[in-house]
Short mmCIF file of N, CA and C in Angstrom, two decimals:
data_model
loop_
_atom_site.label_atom_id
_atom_site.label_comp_id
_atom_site.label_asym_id
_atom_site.label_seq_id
_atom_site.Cartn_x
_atom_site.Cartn_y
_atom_site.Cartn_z
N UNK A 1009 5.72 -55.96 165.10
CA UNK A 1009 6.02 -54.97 164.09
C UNK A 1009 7.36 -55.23 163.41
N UNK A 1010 8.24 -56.67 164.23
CA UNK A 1010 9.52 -56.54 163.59
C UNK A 1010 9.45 -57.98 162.55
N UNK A 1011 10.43 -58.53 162.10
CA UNK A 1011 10.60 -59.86 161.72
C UNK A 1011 11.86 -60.11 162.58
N UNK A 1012 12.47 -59.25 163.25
CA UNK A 1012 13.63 -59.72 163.71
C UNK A 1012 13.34 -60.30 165.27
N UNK A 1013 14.19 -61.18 165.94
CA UNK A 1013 13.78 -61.76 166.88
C UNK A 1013 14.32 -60.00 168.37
N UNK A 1014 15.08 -59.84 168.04
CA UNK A 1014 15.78 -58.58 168.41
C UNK A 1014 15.87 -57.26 167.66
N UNK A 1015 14.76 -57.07 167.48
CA UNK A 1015 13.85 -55.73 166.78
C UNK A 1015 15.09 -54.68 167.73
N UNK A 1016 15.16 -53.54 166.41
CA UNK A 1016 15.67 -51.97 167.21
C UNK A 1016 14.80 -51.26 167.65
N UNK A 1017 15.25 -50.40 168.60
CA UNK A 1017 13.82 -49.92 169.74
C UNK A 1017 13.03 -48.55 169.21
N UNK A 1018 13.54 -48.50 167.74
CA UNK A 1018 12.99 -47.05 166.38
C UNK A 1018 12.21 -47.86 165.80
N UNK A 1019 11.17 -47.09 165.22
CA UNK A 1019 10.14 -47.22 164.67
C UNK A 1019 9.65 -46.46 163.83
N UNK A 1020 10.26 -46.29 162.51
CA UNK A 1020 9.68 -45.51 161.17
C UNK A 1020 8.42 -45.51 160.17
N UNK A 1021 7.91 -45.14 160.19
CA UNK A 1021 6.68 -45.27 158.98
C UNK A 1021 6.65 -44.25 157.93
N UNK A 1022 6.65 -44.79 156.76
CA UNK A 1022 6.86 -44.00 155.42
C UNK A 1022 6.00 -44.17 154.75
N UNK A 1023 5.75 -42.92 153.60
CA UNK A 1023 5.04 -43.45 152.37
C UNK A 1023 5.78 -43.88 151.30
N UNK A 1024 5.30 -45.01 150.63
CA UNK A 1024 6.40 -45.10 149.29
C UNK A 1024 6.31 -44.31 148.15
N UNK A 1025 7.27 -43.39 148.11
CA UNK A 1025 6.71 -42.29 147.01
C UNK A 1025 6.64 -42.98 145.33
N UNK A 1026 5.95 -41.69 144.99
CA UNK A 1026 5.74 -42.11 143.44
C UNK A 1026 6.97 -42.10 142.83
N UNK A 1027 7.02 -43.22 141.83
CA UNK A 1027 8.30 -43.16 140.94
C UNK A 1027 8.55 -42.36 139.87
N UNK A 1028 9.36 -41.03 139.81
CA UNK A 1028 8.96 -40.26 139.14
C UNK A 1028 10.17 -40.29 138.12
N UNK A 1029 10.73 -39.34 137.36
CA UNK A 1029 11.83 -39.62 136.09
C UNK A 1029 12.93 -39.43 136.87
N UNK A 1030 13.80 -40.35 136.18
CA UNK A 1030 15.60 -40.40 136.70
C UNK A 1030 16.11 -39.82 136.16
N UNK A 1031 17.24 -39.11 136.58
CA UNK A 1031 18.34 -38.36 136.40
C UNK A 1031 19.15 -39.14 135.16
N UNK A 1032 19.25 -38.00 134.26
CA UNK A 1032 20.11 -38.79 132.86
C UNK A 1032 21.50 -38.04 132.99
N UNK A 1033 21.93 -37.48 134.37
CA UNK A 1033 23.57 -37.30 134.69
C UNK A 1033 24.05 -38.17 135.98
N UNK A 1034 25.51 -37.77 135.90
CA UNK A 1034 25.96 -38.44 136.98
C UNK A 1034 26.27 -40.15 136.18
N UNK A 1035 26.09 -40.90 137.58
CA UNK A 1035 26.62 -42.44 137.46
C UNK A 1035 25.41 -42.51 137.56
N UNK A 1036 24.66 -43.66 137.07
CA UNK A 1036 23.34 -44.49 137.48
C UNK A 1036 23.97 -46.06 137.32
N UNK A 1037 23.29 -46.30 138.48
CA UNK A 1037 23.92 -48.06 138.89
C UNK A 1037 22.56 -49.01 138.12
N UNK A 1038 22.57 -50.10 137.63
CA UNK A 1038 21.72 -50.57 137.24
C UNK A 1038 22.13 -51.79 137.41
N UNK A 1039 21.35 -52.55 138.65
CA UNK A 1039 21.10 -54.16 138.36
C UNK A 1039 20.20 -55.15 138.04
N UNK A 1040 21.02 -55.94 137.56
CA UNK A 1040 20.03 -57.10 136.51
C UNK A 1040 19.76 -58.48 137.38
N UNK A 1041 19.01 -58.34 137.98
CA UNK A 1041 18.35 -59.29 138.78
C UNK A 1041 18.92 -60.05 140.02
N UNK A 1042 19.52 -59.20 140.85
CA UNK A 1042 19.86 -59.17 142.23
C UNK A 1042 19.00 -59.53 143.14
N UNK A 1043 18.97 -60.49 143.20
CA UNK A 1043 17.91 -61.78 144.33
C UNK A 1043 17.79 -61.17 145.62
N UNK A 1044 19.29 -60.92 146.24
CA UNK A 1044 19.46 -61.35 148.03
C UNK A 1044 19.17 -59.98 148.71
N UNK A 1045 17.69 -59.84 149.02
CA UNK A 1045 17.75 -58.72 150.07
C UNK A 1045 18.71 -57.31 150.96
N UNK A 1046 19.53 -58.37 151.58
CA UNK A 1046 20.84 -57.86 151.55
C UNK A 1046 22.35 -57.24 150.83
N UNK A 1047 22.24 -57.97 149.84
CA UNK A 1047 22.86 -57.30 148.74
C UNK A 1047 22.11 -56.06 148.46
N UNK A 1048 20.66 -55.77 148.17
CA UNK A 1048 19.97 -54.74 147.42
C UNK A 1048 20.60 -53.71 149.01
N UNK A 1049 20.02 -53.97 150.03
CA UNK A 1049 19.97 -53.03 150.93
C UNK A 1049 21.08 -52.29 150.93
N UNK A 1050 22.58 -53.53 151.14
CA UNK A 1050 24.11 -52.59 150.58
C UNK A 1050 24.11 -51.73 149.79
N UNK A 1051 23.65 -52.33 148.63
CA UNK A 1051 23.65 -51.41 147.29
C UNK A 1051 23.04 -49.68 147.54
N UNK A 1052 21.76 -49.53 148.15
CA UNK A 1052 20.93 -48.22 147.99
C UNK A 1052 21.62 -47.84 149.08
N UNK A 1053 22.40 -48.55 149.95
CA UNK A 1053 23.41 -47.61 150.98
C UNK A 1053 24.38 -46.54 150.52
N UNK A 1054 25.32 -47.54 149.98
CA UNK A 1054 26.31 -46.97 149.38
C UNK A 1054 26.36 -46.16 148.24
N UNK A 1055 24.71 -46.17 147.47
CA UNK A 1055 24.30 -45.23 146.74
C UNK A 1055 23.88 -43.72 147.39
N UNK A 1056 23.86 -43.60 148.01
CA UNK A 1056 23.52 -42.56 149.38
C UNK A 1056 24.66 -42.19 149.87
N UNK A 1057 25.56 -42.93 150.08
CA UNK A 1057 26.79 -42.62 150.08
C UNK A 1057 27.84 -41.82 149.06
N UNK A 1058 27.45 -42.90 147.85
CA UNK A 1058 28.31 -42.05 147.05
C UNK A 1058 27.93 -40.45 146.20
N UNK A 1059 26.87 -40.64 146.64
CA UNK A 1059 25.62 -39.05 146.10
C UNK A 1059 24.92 -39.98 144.38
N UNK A 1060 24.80 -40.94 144.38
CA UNK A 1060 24.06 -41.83 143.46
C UNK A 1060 22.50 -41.66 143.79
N UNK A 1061 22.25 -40.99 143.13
CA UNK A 1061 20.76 -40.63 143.22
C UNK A 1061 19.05 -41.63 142.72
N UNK A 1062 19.54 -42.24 141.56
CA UNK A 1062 18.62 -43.13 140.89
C UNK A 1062 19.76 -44.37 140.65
N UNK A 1063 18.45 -45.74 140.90
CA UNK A 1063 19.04 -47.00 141.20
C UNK A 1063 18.06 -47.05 140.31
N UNK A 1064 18.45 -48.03 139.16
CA UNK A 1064 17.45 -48.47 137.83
C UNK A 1064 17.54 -50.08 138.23
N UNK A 1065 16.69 -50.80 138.55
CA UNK A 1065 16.12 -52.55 138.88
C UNK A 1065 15.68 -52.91 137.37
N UNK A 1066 16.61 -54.50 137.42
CA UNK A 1066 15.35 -55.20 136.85
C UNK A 1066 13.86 -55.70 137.14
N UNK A 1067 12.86 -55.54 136.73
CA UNK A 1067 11.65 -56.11 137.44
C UNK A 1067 12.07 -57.33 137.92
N UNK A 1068 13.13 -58.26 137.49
CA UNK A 1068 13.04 -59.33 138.73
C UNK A 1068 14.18 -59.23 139.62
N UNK A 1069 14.51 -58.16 140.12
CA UNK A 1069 15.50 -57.56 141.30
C UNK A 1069 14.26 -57.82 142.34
N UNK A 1070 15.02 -58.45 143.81
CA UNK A 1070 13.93 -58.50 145.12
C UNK A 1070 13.64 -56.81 145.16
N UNK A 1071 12.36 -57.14 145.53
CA UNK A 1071 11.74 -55.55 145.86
C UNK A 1071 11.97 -54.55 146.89
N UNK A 1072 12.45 -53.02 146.85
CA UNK A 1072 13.33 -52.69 147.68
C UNK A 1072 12.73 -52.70 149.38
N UNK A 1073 11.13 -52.57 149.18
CA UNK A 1073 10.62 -52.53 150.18
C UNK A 1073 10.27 -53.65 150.67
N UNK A 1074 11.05 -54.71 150.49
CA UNK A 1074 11.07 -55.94 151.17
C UNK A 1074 11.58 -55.51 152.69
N UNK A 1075 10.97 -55.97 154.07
CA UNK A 1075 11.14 -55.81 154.90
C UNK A 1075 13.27 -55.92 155.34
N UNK A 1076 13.73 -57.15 154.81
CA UNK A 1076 14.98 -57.12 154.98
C UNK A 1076 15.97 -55.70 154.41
N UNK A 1077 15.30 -55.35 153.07
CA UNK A 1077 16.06 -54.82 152.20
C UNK A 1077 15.75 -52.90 152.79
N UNK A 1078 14.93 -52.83 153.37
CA UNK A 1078 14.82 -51.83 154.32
C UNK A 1078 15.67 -51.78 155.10
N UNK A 1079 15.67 -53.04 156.14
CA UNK A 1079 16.74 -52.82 157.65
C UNK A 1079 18.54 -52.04 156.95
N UNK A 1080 18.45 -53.62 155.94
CA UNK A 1080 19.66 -53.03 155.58
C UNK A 1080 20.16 -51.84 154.97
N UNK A 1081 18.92 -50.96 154.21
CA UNK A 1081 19.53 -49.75 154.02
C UNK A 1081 20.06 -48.70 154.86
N UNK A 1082 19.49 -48.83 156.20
CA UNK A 1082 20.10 -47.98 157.52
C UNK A 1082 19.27 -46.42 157.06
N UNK A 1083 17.92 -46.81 156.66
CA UNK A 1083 17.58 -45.36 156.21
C UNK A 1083 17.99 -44.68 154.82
N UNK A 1084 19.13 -45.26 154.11
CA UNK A 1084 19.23 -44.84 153.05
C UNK A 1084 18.02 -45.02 151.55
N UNK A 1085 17.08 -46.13 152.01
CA UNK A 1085 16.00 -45.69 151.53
C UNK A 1085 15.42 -44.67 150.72
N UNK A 1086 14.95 -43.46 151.55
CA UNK A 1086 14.68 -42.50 151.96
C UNK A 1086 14.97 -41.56 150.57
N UNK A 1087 16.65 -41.44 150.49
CA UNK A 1087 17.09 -40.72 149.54
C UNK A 1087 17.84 -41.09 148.55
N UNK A 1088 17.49 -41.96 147.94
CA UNK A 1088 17.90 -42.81 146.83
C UNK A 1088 16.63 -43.22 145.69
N UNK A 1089 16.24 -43.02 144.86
CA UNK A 1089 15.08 -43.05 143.88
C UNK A 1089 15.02 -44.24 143.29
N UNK A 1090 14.46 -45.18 143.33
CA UNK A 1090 15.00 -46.72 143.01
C UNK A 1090 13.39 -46.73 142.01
N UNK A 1091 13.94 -47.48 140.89
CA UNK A 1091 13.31 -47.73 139.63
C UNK A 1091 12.96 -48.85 139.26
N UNK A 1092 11.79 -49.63 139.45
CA UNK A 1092 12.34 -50.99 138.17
C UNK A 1092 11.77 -50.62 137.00
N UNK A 1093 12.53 -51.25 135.85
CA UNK A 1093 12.03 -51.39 134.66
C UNK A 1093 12.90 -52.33 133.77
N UNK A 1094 12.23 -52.23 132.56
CA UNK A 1094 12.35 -53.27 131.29
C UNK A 1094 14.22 -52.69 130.51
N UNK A 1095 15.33 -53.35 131.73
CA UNK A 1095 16.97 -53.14 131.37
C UNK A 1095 17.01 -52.97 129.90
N UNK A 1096 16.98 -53.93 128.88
CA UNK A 1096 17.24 -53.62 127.39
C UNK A 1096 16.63 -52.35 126.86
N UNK A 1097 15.66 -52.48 127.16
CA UNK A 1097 14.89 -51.27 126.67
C UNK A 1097 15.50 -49.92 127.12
N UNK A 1098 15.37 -49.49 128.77
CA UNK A 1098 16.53 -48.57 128.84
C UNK A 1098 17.73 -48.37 128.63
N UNK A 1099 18.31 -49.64 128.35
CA UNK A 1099 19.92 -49.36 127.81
C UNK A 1099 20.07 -48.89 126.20
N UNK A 1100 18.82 -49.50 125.29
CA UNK A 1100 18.74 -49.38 124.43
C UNK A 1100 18.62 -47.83 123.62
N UNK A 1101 18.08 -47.19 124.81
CA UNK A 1101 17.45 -45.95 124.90
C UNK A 1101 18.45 -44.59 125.04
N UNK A 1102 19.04 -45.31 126.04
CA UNK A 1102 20.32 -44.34 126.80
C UNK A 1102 21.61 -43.95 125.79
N UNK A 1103 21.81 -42.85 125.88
CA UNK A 1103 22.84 -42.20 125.13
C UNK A 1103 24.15 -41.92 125.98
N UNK A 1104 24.43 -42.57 127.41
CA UNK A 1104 25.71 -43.23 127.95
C UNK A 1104 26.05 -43.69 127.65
N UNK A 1105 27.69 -43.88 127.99
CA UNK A 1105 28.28 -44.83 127.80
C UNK A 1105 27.99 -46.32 128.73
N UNK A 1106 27.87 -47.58 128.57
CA UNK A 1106 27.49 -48.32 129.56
C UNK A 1106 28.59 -49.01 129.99
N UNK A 1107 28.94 -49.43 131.17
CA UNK A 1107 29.98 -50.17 131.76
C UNK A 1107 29.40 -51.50 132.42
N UNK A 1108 29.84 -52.94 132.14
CA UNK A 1108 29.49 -53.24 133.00
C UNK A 1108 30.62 -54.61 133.76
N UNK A 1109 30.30 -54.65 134.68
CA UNK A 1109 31.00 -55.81 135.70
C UNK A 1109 31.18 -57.19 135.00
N UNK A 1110 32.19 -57.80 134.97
CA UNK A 1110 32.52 -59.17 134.01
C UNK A 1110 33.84 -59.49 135.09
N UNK A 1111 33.91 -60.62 135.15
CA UNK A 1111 35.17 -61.75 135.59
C UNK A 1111 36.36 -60.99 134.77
N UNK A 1112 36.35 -61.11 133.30
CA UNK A 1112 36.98 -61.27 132.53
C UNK A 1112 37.29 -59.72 132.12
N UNK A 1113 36.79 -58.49 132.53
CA UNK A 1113 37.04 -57.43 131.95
C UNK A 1113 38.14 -56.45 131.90
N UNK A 1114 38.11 -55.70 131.41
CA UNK A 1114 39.85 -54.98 131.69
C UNK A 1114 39.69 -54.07 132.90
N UNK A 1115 41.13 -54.50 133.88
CA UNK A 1115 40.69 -53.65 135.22
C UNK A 1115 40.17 -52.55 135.04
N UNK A 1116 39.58 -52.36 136.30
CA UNK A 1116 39.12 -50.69 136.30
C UNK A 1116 40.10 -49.99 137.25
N UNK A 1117 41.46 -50.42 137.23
CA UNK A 1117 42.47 -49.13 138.19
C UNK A 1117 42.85 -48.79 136.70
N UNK A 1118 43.25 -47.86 137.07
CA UNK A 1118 44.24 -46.91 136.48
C UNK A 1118 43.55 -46.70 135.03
N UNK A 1119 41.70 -46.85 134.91
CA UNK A 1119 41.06 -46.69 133.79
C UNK A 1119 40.56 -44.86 134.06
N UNK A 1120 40.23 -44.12 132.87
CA UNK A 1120 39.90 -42.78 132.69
C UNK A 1120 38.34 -42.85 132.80
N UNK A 1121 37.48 -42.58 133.77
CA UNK A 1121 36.11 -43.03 133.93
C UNK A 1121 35.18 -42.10 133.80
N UNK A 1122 33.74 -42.00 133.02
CA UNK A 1122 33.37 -40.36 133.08
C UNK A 1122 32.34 -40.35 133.93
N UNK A 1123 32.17 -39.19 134.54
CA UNK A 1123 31.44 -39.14 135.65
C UNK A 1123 29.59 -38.64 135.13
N UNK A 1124 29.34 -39.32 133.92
CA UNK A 1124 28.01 -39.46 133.13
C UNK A 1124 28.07 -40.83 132.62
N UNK A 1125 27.75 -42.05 133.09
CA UNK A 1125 27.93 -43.18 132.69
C UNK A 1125 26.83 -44.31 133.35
N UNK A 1126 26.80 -45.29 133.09
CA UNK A 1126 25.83 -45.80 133.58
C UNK A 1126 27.06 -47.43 133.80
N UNK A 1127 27.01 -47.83 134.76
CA UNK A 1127 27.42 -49.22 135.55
C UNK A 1127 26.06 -50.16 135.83
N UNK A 1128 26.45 -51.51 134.93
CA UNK A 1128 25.58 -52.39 135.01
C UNK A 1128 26.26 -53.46 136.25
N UNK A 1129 25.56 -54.11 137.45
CA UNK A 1129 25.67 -54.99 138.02
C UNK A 1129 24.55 -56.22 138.04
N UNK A 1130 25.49 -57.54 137.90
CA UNK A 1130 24.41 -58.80 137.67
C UNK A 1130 24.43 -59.48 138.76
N UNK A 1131 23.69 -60.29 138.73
CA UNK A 1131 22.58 -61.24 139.48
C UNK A 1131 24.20 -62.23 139.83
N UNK A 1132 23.62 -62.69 141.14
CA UNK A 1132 24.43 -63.26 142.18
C UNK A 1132 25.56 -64.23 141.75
N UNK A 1133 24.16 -65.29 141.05
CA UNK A 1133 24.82 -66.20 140.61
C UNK A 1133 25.39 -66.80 139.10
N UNK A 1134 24.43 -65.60 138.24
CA UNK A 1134 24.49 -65.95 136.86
C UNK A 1134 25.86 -64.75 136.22
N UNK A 1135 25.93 -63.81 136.89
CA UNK A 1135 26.24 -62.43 136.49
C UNK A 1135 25.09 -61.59 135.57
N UNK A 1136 25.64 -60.60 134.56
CA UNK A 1136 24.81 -60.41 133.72
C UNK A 1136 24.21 -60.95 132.57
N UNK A 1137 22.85 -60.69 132.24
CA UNK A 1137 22.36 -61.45 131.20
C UNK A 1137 22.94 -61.36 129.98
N UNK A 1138 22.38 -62.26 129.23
CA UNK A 1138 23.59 -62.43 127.35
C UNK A 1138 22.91 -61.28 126.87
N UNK A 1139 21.05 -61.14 127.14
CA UNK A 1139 20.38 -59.35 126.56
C UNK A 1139 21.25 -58.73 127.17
N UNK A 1140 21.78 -57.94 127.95
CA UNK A 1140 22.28 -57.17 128.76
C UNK A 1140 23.73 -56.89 128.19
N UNK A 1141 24.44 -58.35 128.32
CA UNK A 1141 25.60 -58.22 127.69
C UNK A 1141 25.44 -57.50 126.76
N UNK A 1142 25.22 -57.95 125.48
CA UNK A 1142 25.48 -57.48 124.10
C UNK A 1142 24.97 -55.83 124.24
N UNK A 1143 24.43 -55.02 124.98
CA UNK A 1143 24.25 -53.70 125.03
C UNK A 1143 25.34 -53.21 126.06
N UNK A 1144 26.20 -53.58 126.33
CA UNK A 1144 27.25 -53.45 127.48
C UNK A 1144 28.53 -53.25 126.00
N UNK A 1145 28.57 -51.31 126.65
CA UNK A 1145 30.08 -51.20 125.67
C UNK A 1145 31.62 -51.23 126.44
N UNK A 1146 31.87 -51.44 127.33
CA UNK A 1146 33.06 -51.60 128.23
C UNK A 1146 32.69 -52.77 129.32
N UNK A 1147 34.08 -53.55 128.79
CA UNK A 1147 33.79 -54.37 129.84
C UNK A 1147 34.74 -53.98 131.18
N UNK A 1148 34.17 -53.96 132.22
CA UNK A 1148 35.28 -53.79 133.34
C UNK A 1148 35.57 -55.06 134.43
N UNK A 1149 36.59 -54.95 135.18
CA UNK A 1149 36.71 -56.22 136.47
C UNK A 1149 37.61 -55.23 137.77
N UNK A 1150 37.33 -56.04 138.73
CA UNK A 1150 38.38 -55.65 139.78
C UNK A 1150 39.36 -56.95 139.91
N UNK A 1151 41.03 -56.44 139.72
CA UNK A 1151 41.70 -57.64 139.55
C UNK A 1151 41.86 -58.49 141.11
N UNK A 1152 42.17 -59.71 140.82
CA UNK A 1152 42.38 -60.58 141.73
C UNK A 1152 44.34 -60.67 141.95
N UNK A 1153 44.05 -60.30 143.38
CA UNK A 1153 45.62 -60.57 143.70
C UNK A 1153 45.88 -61.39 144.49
N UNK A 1154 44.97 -62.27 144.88
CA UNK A 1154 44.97 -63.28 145.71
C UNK A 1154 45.12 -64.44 144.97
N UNK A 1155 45.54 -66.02 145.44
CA UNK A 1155 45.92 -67.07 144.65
C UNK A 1155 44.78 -67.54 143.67
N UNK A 1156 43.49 -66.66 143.54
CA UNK A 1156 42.53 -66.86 142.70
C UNK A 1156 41.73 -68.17 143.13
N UNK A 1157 42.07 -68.79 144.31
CA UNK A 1157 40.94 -69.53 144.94
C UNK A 1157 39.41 -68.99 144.97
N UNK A 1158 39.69 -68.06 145.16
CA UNK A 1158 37.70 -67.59 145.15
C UNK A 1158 37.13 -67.06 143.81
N UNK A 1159 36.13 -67.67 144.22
CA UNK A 1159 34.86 -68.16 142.94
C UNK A 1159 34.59 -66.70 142.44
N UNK A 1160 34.92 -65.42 143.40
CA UNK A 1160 34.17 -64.08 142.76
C UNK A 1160 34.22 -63.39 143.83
N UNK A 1161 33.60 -62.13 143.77
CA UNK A 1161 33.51 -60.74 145.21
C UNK A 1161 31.38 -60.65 145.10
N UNK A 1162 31.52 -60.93 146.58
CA UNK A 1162 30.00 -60.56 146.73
C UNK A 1162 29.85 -59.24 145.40
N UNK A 1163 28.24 -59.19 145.11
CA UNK A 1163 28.03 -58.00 144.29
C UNK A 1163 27.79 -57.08 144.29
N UNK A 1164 27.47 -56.79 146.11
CA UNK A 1164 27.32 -55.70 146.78
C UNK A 1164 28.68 -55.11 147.15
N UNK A 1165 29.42 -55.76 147.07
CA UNK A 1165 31.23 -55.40 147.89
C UNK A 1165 31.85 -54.86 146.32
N UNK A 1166 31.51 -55.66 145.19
CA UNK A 1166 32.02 -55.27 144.38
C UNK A 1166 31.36 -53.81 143.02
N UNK A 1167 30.25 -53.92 143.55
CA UNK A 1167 29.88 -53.04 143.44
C UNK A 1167 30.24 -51.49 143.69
N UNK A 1168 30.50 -51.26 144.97
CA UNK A 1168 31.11 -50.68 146.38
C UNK A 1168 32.53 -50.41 145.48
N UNK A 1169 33.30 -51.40 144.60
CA UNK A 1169 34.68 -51.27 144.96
C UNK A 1169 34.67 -50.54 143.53
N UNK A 1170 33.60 -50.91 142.71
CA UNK A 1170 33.76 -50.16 141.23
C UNK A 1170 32.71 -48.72 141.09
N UNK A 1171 32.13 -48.57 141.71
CA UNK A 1171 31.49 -47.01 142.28
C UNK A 1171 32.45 -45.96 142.50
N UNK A 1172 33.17 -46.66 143.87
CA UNK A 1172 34.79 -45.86 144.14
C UNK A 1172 35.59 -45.67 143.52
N UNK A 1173 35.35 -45.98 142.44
CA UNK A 1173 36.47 -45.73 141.28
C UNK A 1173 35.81 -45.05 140.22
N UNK A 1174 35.04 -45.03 139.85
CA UNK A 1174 33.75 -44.16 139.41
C UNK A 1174 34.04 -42.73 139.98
N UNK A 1175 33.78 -42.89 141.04
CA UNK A 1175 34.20 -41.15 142.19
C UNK A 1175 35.31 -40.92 142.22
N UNK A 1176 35.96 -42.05 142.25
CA UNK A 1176 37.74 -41.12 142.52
C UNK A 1176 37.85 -39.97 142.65
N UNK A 1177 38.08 -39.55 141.19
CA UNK A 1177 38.13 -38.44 140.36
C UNK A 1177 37.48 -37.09 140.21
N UNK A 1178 36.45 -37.53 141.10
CA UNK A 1178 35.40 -36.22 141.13
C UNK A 1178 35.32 -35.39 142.55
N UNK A 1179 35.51 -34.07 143.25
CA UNK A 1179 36.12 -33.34 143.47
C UNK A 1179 34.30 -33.47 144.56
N UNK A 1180 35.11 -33.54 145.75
CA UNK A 1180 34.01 -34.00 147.12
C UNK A 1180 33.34 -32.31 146.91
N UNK A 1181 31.89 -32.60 147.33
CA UNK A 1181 31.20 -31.49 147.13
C UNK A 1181 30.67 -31.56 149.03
#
């Protein structure tokens, strides 16, 4: 019943509910073709975490109910509404402001952030797409204070680090 060689000794069975309409308040996280299992699983964690309710996928994001991308949610699964669909088209659509993750963007400390916005995160290795780009009205980054030896921040960590800054500001319920 497991894939793991050292299965946990719980045993859940769910239905996958119907995908029904997303929330057009709040933050909505949206990534553009996030391959690694593990990354996705981080991601719908810390969406559960941060009270992030709808996760918008590209159709070629790994699928959440991939056996890995389960373990790693720790159950956060469950209560997180995860979407795929056609990115341009919903960005195109959306009357947010869009933010999204770039190397090159202007930090996000000490930026004024609104807590109705939509945060785009890209694919592992490419970042975000050039469609994607050009519908992306803020660019943001997390700065590097280190000697800039590293290539980038996982996209699940950095994700994580630009969410939290997203919430700062908003008053724990």
């Amino acid at each position: 019943m497991s894939f793991l060689k050292t299965p946990q000794k719980a045993l859940a069975v769910f239905h996958i509910p119907e995908a029904g309409e997303e929330s057009q308040q709040g933050l909505t996280l949206i990534l553009d073709e996030v391959r690694d299992p593990g990354n996705l699983g981080t991601i719908i964690r810390y969406c559960d975490w941060y009270g992030i309710r709808n996760l918008i996928c590209s159709n070629k994001t790994v699928d959440c109910y991939n056996p890995k991308v389960v373990q790693a949610t720790m159950g956060s699964l469950t209560r997180v509404a995860i979407h795929y669909k056609d990115l341009e088209h919903y960005l195109k659509m959306s009357q947010r402001p869009v933010y999204g993750a770039f190397m090159d963007g202007a930090s996000v400390y000490g930026m004024s952030l609104p807590q109705d916005a939509i945060l785009v995160l890209g694919n592992e290795a490419n970042g975000i797409s050039k469609e994607l780009e050009a519908l992306i009205q803020h660019r943001i980054a997390i700065p590097r204070f280190g000697k800039n030896e590293t290539e980038s921040l996982n996209v699940a960590v950095a994700g994580a680090i630009l969410v939290s800054e997203f919430k700062r500001n908003q008053s724990a319920t």
